[in-house]
JSON list of C-alpha atoms in Angstrom, two decimals:
[
{"chain": "A", "resi": 18, "resn": "LYS", "atom": "CA", "xyz": [92.82, 91.87, 112.60]},
{"chain": "A", "resi": 19, "resn": "ALA", "atom": "CA", "xyz": [95.10, 88.65, 112.28]},
{"chain": "A", "resi": 20, "resn": "GLY", "atom": "CA", "xyz": [94.40, 85.65, 114.54]},
{"chain": "A", "resi": 21, "resn": "VAL", "atom": "CA", "xyz": [96.27, 83.91, 116.84]},
{"chain": "A", "resi": 22, "resn": "THR", "atom": "CA", "xyz": [99.38, 82.08, 115.16]},
{"chain": "A", "resi": 23, "resn": "GLN", "atom": "CA", "xyz": [101.21, 78.71, 116.64]},
{"chain": "A", "resi": 24, "resn": "THR", "atom": "CA", "xyz": [104.32, 77.33, 115.00]},
{"chain": "A", "resi": 25, "resn": "PRO", "atom": "CA", "xyz": [104.71, 74.43, 114.09]},
{"chain": "A", "resi": 26, "resn": "ARG", "atom": "CA", "xyz": [101.51, 72.83, 113.71]},
{"chain": "A", "resi": 27, "resn": "TYR", "atom": "CA", "xyz": [103.26, 69.46, 113.69]},
{"chain": "A", "resi": 28, "resn": "LEU", "atom": "CA", "xyz": [106.08, 67.97, 115.50]},
{"chain": "A", "resi": 29, "resn": "ILE", "atom": "CA", "xyz": [107.21, 64.12, 115.70]},
{"chain": "A", "resi": 30, "resn": "LYS", "atom": "CA", "xyz": [109.76, 63.67, 118.63]},
{"chain": "A", "resi": 31, "resn": "THR", "atom": "CA", "xyz": [110.84, 60.67, 120.53]},
{"chain": "A", "resi": 32, "resn": "ARG", "atom": "CA", "xyz": [111.08, 60.07, 124.45]},
{"chain": "A", "resi": 33, "resn": "GLY", "atom": "CA", "xyz": [113.59, 62.14, 125.79]},
{"chain": "A", "resi": 34, "resn": "GLN", "atom": "CA", "xyz": [113.91, 64.42, 123.53]},
{"chain": "A", "resi": 35, "resn": "GLN", "atom": "CA", "xyz": [112.65, 68.34, 124.24]},
{"chain": "A", "resi": 36, "resn": "VAL", "atom": "CA", "xyz": [110.25, 70.32, 122.30]},
{"chain": "A", "resi": 37, "resn": "THR", "atom": "CA", "xyz": [109.57, 74.13, 122.06]},
{"chain": "A", "resi": 38, "resn": "LEU", "atom": "CA", "xyz": [106.29, 75.42, 120.93]},
{"chain": "A", "resi": 39, "resn": "SER", "atom": "CA", "xyz": [105.85, 79.27, 119.73]},
{"chain": "A", "resi": 40, "resn": "CYS", "atom": "CA", "xyz": [102.39, 81.20, 119.93]},
{"chain": "A", "resi": 41, "resn": "SER", "atom": "CA", "xyz": [101.56, 84.91, 118.58]},
{"chain": "A", "resi": 42, "resn": "PRO", "atom": "CA", "xyz": [98.61, 86.57, 120.24]},
{"chain": "A", "resi": 43, "resn": "ILE", "atom": "CA", "xyz": [96.81, 89.01, 118.42]},
{"chain": "A", "resi": 44, "resn": "SER", "atom": "CA", "xyz": [97.90, 92.32, 118.13]},
{"chain": "A", "resi": 45, "resn": "GLY", "atom": "CA", "xyz": [97.37, 94.14, 121.21]},
{"chain": "A", "resi": 46, "resn": "HIS", "atom": "CA", "xyz": [96.47, 91.19, 123.30]},
{"chain": "A", "resi": 47, "resn": "ARG", "atom": "CA", "xyz": [99.11, 91.02, 126.44]},
{"chain": "A", "resi": 48, "resn": "SER", "atom": "CA", "xyz": [98.14, 87.46, 127.99]},
{"chain": "A", "resi": 49, "resn": "VAL", "atom": "CA", "xyz": [98.92, 84.53, 126.73]},
{"chain": "A", "resi": 50, "resn": "SER", "atom": "CA", "xyz": [97.29, 81.07, 128.11]},
{"chain": "A", "resi": 51, "resn": "TRP", "atom": "CA", "xyz": [98.52, 77.73, 127.25]},
{"chain": "A", "resi": 52, "resn": "TYR", "atom": "CA", "xyz": [96.30, 74.67, 127.48]},
{"chain": "A", "resi": 53, "resn": "GLN", "atom": "CA", "xyz": [97.00, 70.62, 126.53]},
{"chain": "A", "resi": 54, "resn": "GLN", "atom": "CA", "xyz": [94.07, 68.67, 124.80]},
{"chain": "A", "resi": 55, "resn": "THR", "atom": "CA", "xyz": [94.03, 65.16, 124.85]},
{"chain": "A", "resi": 56, "resn": "PRO", "atom": "CA", "xyz": [90.83, 62.70, 123.90]},
{"chain": "A", "resi": 57, "resn": "GLY", "atom": "CA", "xyz": [90.86, 61.41, 127.55]},
{"chain": "A", "resi": 58, "resn": "GLN", "atom": "CA", "xyz": [91.13, 64.72, 129.64]},
{"chain": "A", "resi": 59, "resn": "GLY", "atom": "CA", "xyz": [89.98, 67.69, 127.55]},
{"chain": "A", "resi": 60, "resn": "LEU", "atom": "CA", "xyz": [91.58, 70.77, 127.70]},
{"chain": "A", "resi": 61, "resn": "GLN", "atom": "CA", "xyz": [93.36, 71.21, 130.62]},
{"chain": "A", "resi": 62, "resn": "PHE", "atom": "CA", "xyz": [95.07, 74.73, 131.39]},
{"chain": "A", "resi": 63, "resn": "LEU", "atom": "CA", "xyz": [98.95, 74.91, 131.51]},
{"chain": "A", "resi": 64, "resn": "PHE", "atom": "CA", "xyz": [99.90, 78.10, 132.37]},
{"chain": "A", "resi": 65, "resn": "GLU", "atom": "CA", "xyz": [99.26, 81.83, 131.88]},
{"chain": "A", "resi": 66, "resn": "TYR", "atom": "CA", "xyz": [101.81, 84.74, 131.04]},
{"chain": "A", "resi": 67, "resn": "PHE", "atom": "CA", "xyz": [101.17, 88.57, 131.27]},
{"chain": "A", "resi": 68, "resn": "SER", "atom": "CA", "xyz": [103.97, 91.22, 130.29]},
{"chain": "A", "resi": 69, "resn": "GLU", "atom": "CA", "xyz": [106.51, 88.71, 130.49]},
{"chain": "A", "resi": 70, "resn": "THR", "atom": "CA", "xyz": [105.52, 87.17, 133.91]},
{"chain": "A", "resi": 71, "resn": "GLN", "atom": "CA", "xyz": [103.74, 83.94, 135.02]},
{"chain": "A", "resi": 72, "resn": "ARG", "atom": "CA", "xyz": [100.87, 84.86, 136.47]},
{"chain": "A", "resi": 73, "resn": "ASN", "atom": "CA", "xyz": [99.27, 81.39, 137.23]},
{"chain": "A", "resi": 74, "resn": "LYS", "atom": "CA", "xyz": [100.35, 77.74, 136.58]},
{"chain": "A", "resi": 75, "resn": "GLY", "atom": "CA", "xyz": [98.26, 74.59, 136.36]},
{"chain": "A", "resi": 76, "resn": "ASN", "atom": "CA", "xyz": [99.01, 71.03, 137.70]},
{"chain": "A", "resi": 77, "resn": "PHE", "atom": "CA", "xyz": [101.52, 69.84, 135.44]},
{"chain": "A", "resi": 78, "resn": "PRO", "atom": "CA", "xyz": [105.26, 68.53, 136.20]},
{"chain": "A", "resi": 79, "resn": "GLY", "atom": "CA", "xyz": [107.78, 71.14, 135.80]},
{"chain": "A", "resi": 80, "resn": "ARG", "atom": "CA", "xyz": [109.13, 69.59, 132.61]},
{"chain": "A", "resi": 81, "resn": "PHE", "atom": "CA", "xyz": [106.65, 71.79, 131.33]},
{"chain": "A", "resi": 82, "resn": "SER", "atom": "CA", "xyz": [107.83, 75.44, 131.08]},
{"chain": "A", "resi": 83, "resn": "GLY", "atom": "CA", "xyz": [107.05, 78.47, 129.47]},
{"chain": "A", "resi": 84, "resn": "ARG", "atom": "CA", "xyz": [108.02, 82.31, 128.79]},
{"chain": "A", "resi": 85, "resn": "GLN", "atom": "CA", "xyz": [106.77, 85.90, 126.85]},
{"chain": "A", "resi": 86, "resn": "PHE", "atom": "CA", "xyz": [108.58, 88.11, 125.31]},
{"chain": "A", "resi": 87, "resn": "SER", "atom": "CA", "xyz": [108.27, 92.13, 125.19]},
{"chain": "A", "resi": 88, "resn": "ASN", "atom": "CA", "xyz": [106.15, 92.16, 122.21]},
{"chain": "A", "resi": 89, "resn": "SER", "atom": "CA", "xyz": [103.89, 89.29, 124.02]},
{"chain": "A", "resi": 90, "resn": "ARG", "atom": "CA", "xyz": [104.71, 86.28, 121.80]},
{"chain": "A", "resi": 91, "resn": "SER", "atom": "CA", "xyz": [105.26, 83.42, 123.87]},
{"chain": "A", "resi": 92, "resn": "GLU", "atom": "CA", "xyz": [107.02, 80.09, 124.14]},
{"chain": "A", "resi": 93, "resn": "MET", "atom": "CA", "xyz": [106.26, 76.76, 125.67]},
{"chain": "A", "resi": 94, "resn": "ASN", "atom": "CA", "xyz": [109.19, 74.15, 126.36]},
{"chain": "A", "resi": 95, "resn": "VAL", "atom": "CA", "xyz": [108.62, 70.49, 127.09]},
{"chain": "A", "resi": 96, "resn": "SER", "atom": "CA", "xyz": [111.76, 68.50, 128.30]},
{"chain": "A", "resi": 97, "resn": "THR", "atom": "CA", "xyz": [112.26, 64.94, 128.46]},
{"chain": "A", "resi": 98, "resn": "LEU", "atom": "CA", "xyz": [109.32, 64.07, 126.15]},
{"chain": "A", "resi": 99, "resn": "GLU", "atom": "CA", "xyz": [107.30, 61.27, 127.61]},
{"chain": "A", "resi": 100, "resn": "LEU", "atom": "CA", "xyz": [104.78, 59.12, 125.48]},
{"chain": "A", "resi": 101, "resn": "GLY", "atom": "CA", "xyz": [101.85, 60.99, 127.45]},
{"chain": "A", "resi": 102, "resn": "ASP", "atom": "CA", "xyz": [102.81, 64.06, 126.15]},
{"chain": "A", "resi": 103, "resn": "SER", "atom": "CA", "xyz": [101.35, 63.48, 122.79]},
{"chain": "A", "resi": 104, "resn": "ALA", "atom": "CA", "xyz": [98.28, 66.00, 122.43]},
{"chain": "A", "resi": 105, "resn": "LEU", "atom": "CA", "xyz": [97.39, 69.09, 120.65]},
{"chain": "A", "resi": 106, "resn": "TYR", "atom": "CA", "xyz": [98.75, 71.99, 122.45]},
{"chain": "A", "resi": 107, "resn": "LEU", "atom": "CA", "xyz": [96.64, 75.10, 122.35]},
{"chain": "A", "resi": 108, "resn": "CYS", "atom": "CA", "xyz": [97.55, 78.94, 122.93]},
{"chain": "A", "resi": 109, "resn": "ALA", "atom": "CA", "xyz": [94.79, 81.69, 123.52]},
{"chain": "A", "resi": 110, "resn": "SER", "atom": "CA", "xyz": [95.34, 85.44, 124.09]},
{"chain": "A", "resi": 111, "resn": "SER", "atom": "CA", "xyz": [93.12, 87.65, 125.24]},
{"chain": "A", "resi": 112, "resn": "LEU", "atom": "CA", "xyz": [93.43, 91.84, 126.50]},
{"chain": "A", "resi": 113, "resn": "GLY", "atom": "CA", "xyz": [94.26, 91.29, 130.00]},
{"chain": "A", "resi": 114, "resn": "GLY", "atom": "CA", "xyz": [93.41, 87.78, 131.13]},
{"chain": "A", "resi": 115, "resn": "GLY", "atom": "CA", "xyz": [90.83, 87.54, 134.02]},
{"chain": "A", "resi": 116, "resn": "SER", "atom": "CA", "xyz": [87.34, 87.18, 132.66]},
{"chain": "A", "resi": 117, "resn": "ASP", "atom": "CA", "xyz": [88.26, 88.67, 129.18]},
{"chain": "A", "resi": 118, "resn": "THR", "atom": "CA", "xyz": [87.39, 86.46, 126.05]},
{"chain": "A", "resi": 119, "resn": "GLN", "atom": "CA", "xyz": [90.36, 83.83, 124.94]},
{"chain": "A", "resi": 120, "resn": "TYR", "atom": "CA", "xyz": [91.01, 83.28, 121.36]},
{"chain": "A", "resi": 121, "resn": "PHE", "atom": "CA", "xyz": [92.38, 80.26, 120.55]},
{"chain": "A", "resi": 122, "resn": "GLY", "atom": "CA", "xyz": [95.25, 79.74, 117.68]},
{"chain": "A", "resi": 123, "resn": "PRO", "atom": "CA", "xyz": [95.03, 76.40, 115.19]},
{"chain": "A", "resi": 124, "resn": "GLY", "atom": "CA", "xyz": [97.08, 74.57, 117.96]},
{"chain": "A", "resi": 125, "resn": "THR", "atom": "CA", "xyz": [100.32, 72.30, 117.60]},
{"chain": "A", "resi": 126, "resn": "ARG", "atom": "CA", "xyz": [99.95, 68.80, 117.35]},
{"chain": "A", "resi": 127, "resn": "LEU", "atom": "CA", "xyz": [102.97, 67.16, 118.98]},
{"chain": "A", "resi": 128, "resn": "THR", "atom": "CA", "xyz": [103.26, 63.15, 118.76]},
{"chain": "A", "resi": 129, "resn": "VAL", "atom": "CA", "xyz": [106.03, 61.35, 120.70]},
{"chain": "A", "resi": 130, "resn": "LEU", "atom": "CA", "xyz": [107.12, 58.02, 120.07]},
{"chain": "B", "resi": 16, "resn": "GLU", "atom": "CA", "xyz": [87.54, 73.98, 142.52]},
{"chain": "B", "resi": 17, "resn": "ASP", "atom": "CA", "xyz": [85.20, 74.91, 139.33]},
{"chain": "B", "resi": 18, "resn": "GLN", "atom": "CA", "xyz": [83.21, 72.12, 137.71]},
{"chain": "B", "resi": 19, "resn": "VAL", "atom": "CA", "xyz": [81.66, 72.17, 133.99]},
{"chain": "B", "resi": 20, "resn": "THR", "atom": "CA", "xyz": [79.43, 69.30, 132.88]},
{"chain": "B", "resi": 21, "resn": "GLN", "atom": "CA", "xyz": [78.00, 69.33, 129.20]},
{"chain": "B", "resi": 22, "resn": "SER", "atom": "CA", "xyz": [75.35, 67.07, 127.90]},
{"chain": "B", "resi": 23, "resn": "PRO", "atom": "CA", "xyz": [74.65, 65.27, 126.31]},
{"chain": "B", "resi": 24, "resn": "GLU", "atom": "CA", "xyz": [77.78, 63.94, 124.71]},
{"chain": "B", "resi": 25, "resn": "ALA", "atom": "CA", "xyz": [77.11, 63.54, 121.43]},
{"chain": "B", "resi": 26, "resn": "LEU", "atom": "CA", "xyz": [73.91, 64.51, 119.59]},
{"chain": "B", "resi": 27, "resn": "ARG", "atom": "CA", "xyz": [72.83, 63.84, 116.37]},
{"chain": "B", "resi": 28, "resn": "LEU", "atom": "CA", "xyz": [70.38, 65.78, 114.30]},
{"chain": "B", "resi": 29, "resn": "GLN", "atom": "CA", "xyz": [68.56, 65.95, 110.91]},
{"chain": "B", "resi": 30, "resn": "GLU", "atom": "CA", "xyz": [68.95, 69.03, 108.83]},
{"chain": "B", "resi": 31, "resn": "GLY", "atom": "CA", "xyz": [66.49, 71.95, 110.15]},
{"chain": "B", "resi": 32, "resn": "GLU", "atom": "CA", "xyz": [65.93, 69.62, 113.69]},
{"chain": "B", "resi": 33, "resn": "SER", "atom": "CA", "xyz": [66.34, 72.35, 116.48]},
{"chain": "B", "resi": 34, "resn": "SER", "atom": "CA", "xyz": [67.65, 71.26, 120.05]},
{"chain": "B", "resi": 35, "resn": "SER", "atom": "CA", "xyz": [69.68, 72.56, 122.75]},
{"chain": "B", "resi": 36, "resn": "LEU", "atom": "CA", "xyz": [73.02, 71.80, 124.39]},
{"chain": "B", "resi": 37, "resn": "ASN", "atom": "CA", "xyz": [73.44, 72.04, 128.18]},
{"chain": "B", "resi": 38, "resn": "CYS", "atom": "CA", "xyz": [76.17, 73.20, 130.57]},
{"chain": "B", "resi": 39, "resn": "SER", "atom": "CA", "xyz": [76.21, 73.05, 133.69]},
{"chain": "B", "resi": 40, "resn": "TYR", "atom": "CA", "xyz": [78.53, 74.63, 136.07]},
{"chain": "B", "resi": 41, "resn": "THR", "atom": "CA", "xyz": [79.52, 74.86, 139.84]},
{"chain": "B", "resi": 42, "resn": "VAL", "atom": "CA", "xyz": [81.86, 77.75, 140.55]},
{"chain": "B", "resi": 43, "resn": "SER", "atom": "CA", "xyz": [82.61, 80.17, 143.46]},
{"chain": "B", "resi": 44, "resn": "GLY", "atom": "CA", "xyz": [80.97, 83.48, 141.63]},
{"chain": "B", "resi": 45, "resn": "LEU", "atom": "CA", "xyz": [80.93, 83.08, 137.93]},
{"chain": "B", "resi": 46, "resn": "ARG", "atom": "CA", "xyz": [82.84, 85.98, 136.39]},
{"chain": "B", "resi": 47, "resn": "GLY", "atom": "CA", "xyz": [82.43, 84.72, 132.57]},
{"chain": "B", "resi": 48, "resn": "LEU", "atom": "CA", "xyz": [80.97, 81.59, 130.61]},
{"chain": "B", "resi": 49, "resn": "PHE", "atom": "CA", "xyz": [82.01, 80.91, 127.11]},
{"chain": "B", "resi": 50, "resn": "TRP", "atom": "CA", "xyz": [81.22, 79.15, 124.35]},
{"chain": "B", "resi": 51, "resn": "TYR", "atom": "CA", "xyz": [83.25, 77.92, 121.58]},
{"chain": "B", "resi": 52, "resn": "ARG", "atom": "CA", "xyz": [83.12, 75.36, 118.57]},
{"chain": "B", "resi": 53, "resn": "GLN", "atom": "CA", "xyz": [85.78, 73.04, 117.64]},
{"chain": "B", "resi": 54, "resn": "ASP", "atom": "CA", "xyz": [86.57, 71.71, 114.47]},
{"chain": "B", "resi": 55, "resn": "PRO", "atom": "CA", "xyz": [88.58, 68.16, 114.24]},
{"chain": "B", "resi": 56, "resn": "GLY", "atom": "CA", "xyz": [92.12, 69.20, 114.50]},
{"chain": "B", "resi": 57, "resn": "LYS", "atom": "CA", "xyz": [91.43, 72.55, 115.31]},
{"chain": "B", "resi": 58, "resn": "GLY", "atom": "CA", "xyz": [91.64, 75.12, 117.50]},
{"chain": "B", "resi": 59, "resn": "PRO", "atom": "CA", "xyz": [88.43, 76.42, 119.53]},
{"chain": "B", "resi": 60, "resn": "GLU", "atom": "CA", "xyz": [86.71, 78.80, 117.57]},
{"chain": "B", "resi": 61, "resn": "PHE", "atom": "CA", "xyz": [85.07, 81.71, 119.91]},
{"chain": "B", "resi": 62, "resn": "LEU", "atom": "CA", "xyz": [80.99, 81.69, 119.75]},
{"chain": "B", "resi": 63, "resn": "PHE", "atom": "CA", "xyz": [79.88, 83.60, 122.52]},
{"chain": "B", "resi": 64, "resn": "THR", "atom": "CA", "xyz": [80.69, 85.18, 126.48]},
{"chain": "B", "resi": 65, "resn": "LEU", "atom": "CA", "xyz": [77.94, 85.60, 128.99]},
{"chain": "B", "resi": 66, "resn": "TYR", "atom": "CA", "xyz": [78.64, 87.29, 132.32]},
{"chain": "B", "resi": 67, "resn": "SER", "atom": "CA", "xyz": [75.49, 87.21, 134.03]},
{"chain": "B", "resi": 68, "resn": "ALA", "atom": "CA", "xyz": [72.45, 85.28, 134.59]},
{"chain": "B", "resi": 69, "resn": "GLY", "atom": "CA", "xyz": [69.43, 86.18, 132.20]},
{"chain": "B", "resi": 70, "resn": "GLU", "atom": "CA", "xyz": [71.61, 87.45, 129.63]},
{"chain": "B", "resi": 71, "resn": "GLU", "atom": "CA", "xyz": [71.34, 85.84, 125.84]},
{"chain": "B", "resi": 72, "resn": "LYS", "atom": "CA", "xyz": [73.11, 86.28, 122.88]},
{"chain": "B", "resi": 73, "resn": "GLU", "atom": "CA", "xyz": [72.42, 85.17, 119.22]},
{"chain": "B", "resi": 74, "resn": "LYS", "atom": "CA", "xyz": [74.38, 84.78, 116.03]},
{"chain": "B", "resi": 75, "resn": "GLU", "atom": "CA", "xyz": [73.13, 83.17, 113.02]},
{"chain": "B", "resi": 76, "resn": "ARG", "atom": "CA", "xyz": [71.12, 79.71, 114.13]},
{"chain": "B", "resi": 77, "resn": "LEU", "atom": "CA", "xyz": [72.83, 79.70, 117.41]},
{"chain": "B", "resi": 78, "resn": "LYS", "atom": "CA", "xyz": [71.55, 81.33, 120.65]},
{"chain": "B", "resi": 79, "resn": "ALA", "atom": "CA", "xyz": [73.03, 81.35, 124.37]},
{"chain": "B", "resi": 80, "resn": "THR", "atom": "CA", "xyz": [71.43, 81.80, 127.47]},
{"chain": "B", "resi": 81, "resn": "LEU", "atom": "CA", "xyz": [72.50, 81.82, 131.02]},
{"chain": "B", "resi": 82, "resn": "THR", "atom": "CA", "xyz": [71.01, 80.92, 134.28]},
{"chain": "B", "resi": 83, "resn": "LYS", "atom": "CA", "xyz": [72.52, 80.57, 137.62]},
{"chain": "B", "resi": 84, "resn": "LYS", "atom": "CA", "xyz": [73.36, 76.99, 137.80]},
{"chain": "B", "resi": 85, "resn": "GLU", "atom": "CA", "xyz": [73.42, 76.55, 133.52]},
{"chain": "B", "resi": 86, "resn": "SER", "atom": "CA", "xyz": [73.77, 77.49, 129.97]},
{"chain": "B", "resi": 87, "resn": "PHE", "atom": "CA", "xyz": [72.16, 76.37, 127.02]},
{"chain": "B", "resi": 88, "resn": "LEU", "atom": "CA", "xyz": [72.99, 76.66, 123.74]},
{"chain": "B", "resi": 89, "resn": "HIS", "atom": "CA", "xyz": [69.88, 76.62, 121.19]},
{"chain": "B", "resi": 90, "resn": "ILE", "atom": "CA", "xyz": [70.49, 75.30, 117.76]},
{"chain": "B", "resi": 91, "resn": "THR", "atom": "CA", "xyz": [67.81, 76.84, 115.13]},
{"chain": "B", "resi": 92, "resn": "ALA", "atom": "CA", "xyz": [67.34, 74.90, 111.69]},
{"chain": "B", "resi": 93, "resn": "PRO", "atom": "CA", "xyz": [70.87, 73.26, 112.12]},
{"chain": "B", "resi": 94, "resn": "LYS", "atom": "CA", "xyz": [72.92, 72.76, 108.96]},
{"chain": "B", "resi": 95, "resn": "PRO", "atom": "CA", "xyz": [75.70, 69.82, 108.31]},
{"chain": "B", "resi": 96, "resn": "GLU", "atom": "CA", "xyz": [78.12, 72.68, 108.58]},
{"chain": "B", "resi": 97, "resn": "ASP", "atom": "CA", "xyz": [77.14, 73.25, 112.01]},
{"chain": "B", "resi": 98, "resn": "SER", "atom": "CA", "xyz": [78.35, 69.60, 113.05]},
{"chain": "B", "resi": 99, "resn": "ALA", "atom": "CA", "xyz": [81.11, 70.00, 115.27]},
{"chain": "B", "resi": 100, "resn": "THR", "atom": "CA", "xyz": [81.92, 69.51, 118.94]},
{"chain": "B", "resi": 101, "resn": "TYR", "atom": "CA", "xyz": [81.10, 72.54, 121.10]},
{"chain": "B", "resi": 102, "resn": "LEU", "atom": "CA", "xyz": [82.88, 73.82, 124.26]},
{"chain": "B", "resi": 103, "resn": "CYS", "atom": "CA", "xyz": [81.61, 75.23, 127.42]},
{"chain": "B", "resi": 104, "resn": "ALA", "atom": "CA", "xyz": [84.24, 76.87, 129.72]},
{"chain": "B", "resi": 105, "resn": "VAL", "atom": "CA", "xyz": [83.71, 79.22, 132.84]},
{"chain": "B", "resi": 106, "resn": "TYR", "atom": "CA", "xyz": [85.97, 81.60, 134.66]},
{"chain": "B", "resi": 107, "resn": "SER", "atom": "CA", "xyz": [85.15, 82.33, 138.43]},
{"chain": "B", "resi": 108, "resn": "GLU", "atom": "CA", "xyz": [86.48, 84.68, 141.09]},
{"chain": "B", "resi": 109, "resn": "GLY", "atom": "CA", "xyz": [88.19, 81.55, 142.61]},
{"chain": "B", "resi": 110, "resn": "THR", "atom": "CA", "xyz": [90.43, 80.88, 139.53]},
{"chain": "B", "resi": 111, "resn": "SER", "atom": "CA", "xyz": [93.57, 82.78, 138.96]},
{"chain": "B", "resi": 112, "resn": "TYR", "atom": "CA", "xyz": [94.37, 84.43, 135.89]},
{"chain": "B", "resi": 113, "resn": "GLY", "atom": "CA", "xyz": [93.76, 83.02, 132.49]},
{"chain": "B", "resi": 114, "resn": "LYS", "atom": "CA", "xyz": [92.79, 79.78, 133.65]},
{"chain": "B", "resi": 115, "resn": "LEU", "atom": "CA", "xyz": [89.42, 78.50, 131.61]},
{"chain": "B", "resi": 116, "resn": "THR", "atom": "CA", "xyz": [87.49, 75.36, 132.90]},
{"chain": "B", "resi": 117, "resn": "PHE", "atom": "CA", "xyz": [86.21, 73.63, 130.42]},
{"chain": "B", "resi": 118, "resn": "GLY", "atom": "CA", "xyz": [83.67, 70.74, 129.89]},
{"chain": "B", "resi": 119, "resn": "GLN", "atom": "CA", "xyz": [83.92, 67.77, 127.93]},
{"chain": "B", "resi": 120, "resn": "GLY", "atom": "CA", "xyz": [82.15, 68.90, 125.15]},
{"chain": "B", "resi": 121, "resn": "THR", "atom": "CA", "xyz": [79.08, 67.93, 122.89]},
{"chain": "B", "resi": 122, "resn": "ILE", "atom": "CA", "xyz": [79.62, 66.38, 119.53]},
{"chain": "B", "resi": 123, "resn": "LEU", "atom": "CA", "xyz": [76.93, 67.41, 116.98]},
{"chain": "B", "resi": 124, "resn": "THR", "atom": "CA", "xyz": [76.44, 65.74, 113.91]},
{"chain": "B", "resi": 125, "resn": "VAL", "atom": "CA", "xyz": [73.88, 67.28, 111.72]},
{"chain": "B", "resi": 126, "resn": "HIS", "atom": "CA", "xyz": [72.63, 65.16, 108.59]},
{"chain": "B", "resi": 127, "resn": "PRO", "atom": "CA", "xyz": [71.56, 66.23, 105.21]}
]
């Protein structure tokens, strides 16, 4: 069974631009969670989607948004990029969320100049 | 709010030297504890899920155990390829959907 895939793997943007990251979950998984990973803060939860609905959101500004499509694929968008948004963005999929095991993709490395 | 603390922050072992990593947690009703391995620049790789105190899981040189306050990841006769960051995460009944709370990780280096 194919794992979680994320595109693109690397991105370089400048301050003020916006970016869209994509995540394809494991087949049959309906929950997709997004995390930001930085050396200082570790892994921090951004939001979770299930059946095209955002069920949970972490403590991030409104510049961070996402959506999920009917095939469970998910995208996250960051508008008006800041230098501090440079990070590894990870998505994880699970069967239904909750206490189900989350399986992570390889991540998208975003660098903001 | 859920809290997860991992120790030590870094651990250096000689090949074949067994040791344990610790994950202490404070949650309101544990629903699941997860161990992941992460190599530099890559996404976390799932290792184990533990659901209740007393539970143990094994995979090759790794064994995870769970008590009501902490979890241990025991590494027996490690090899250099076991070098990675090991992450512990929890999901609790006080948590809303899809959110895992992670510890800061233990960086393991195994020298040949």
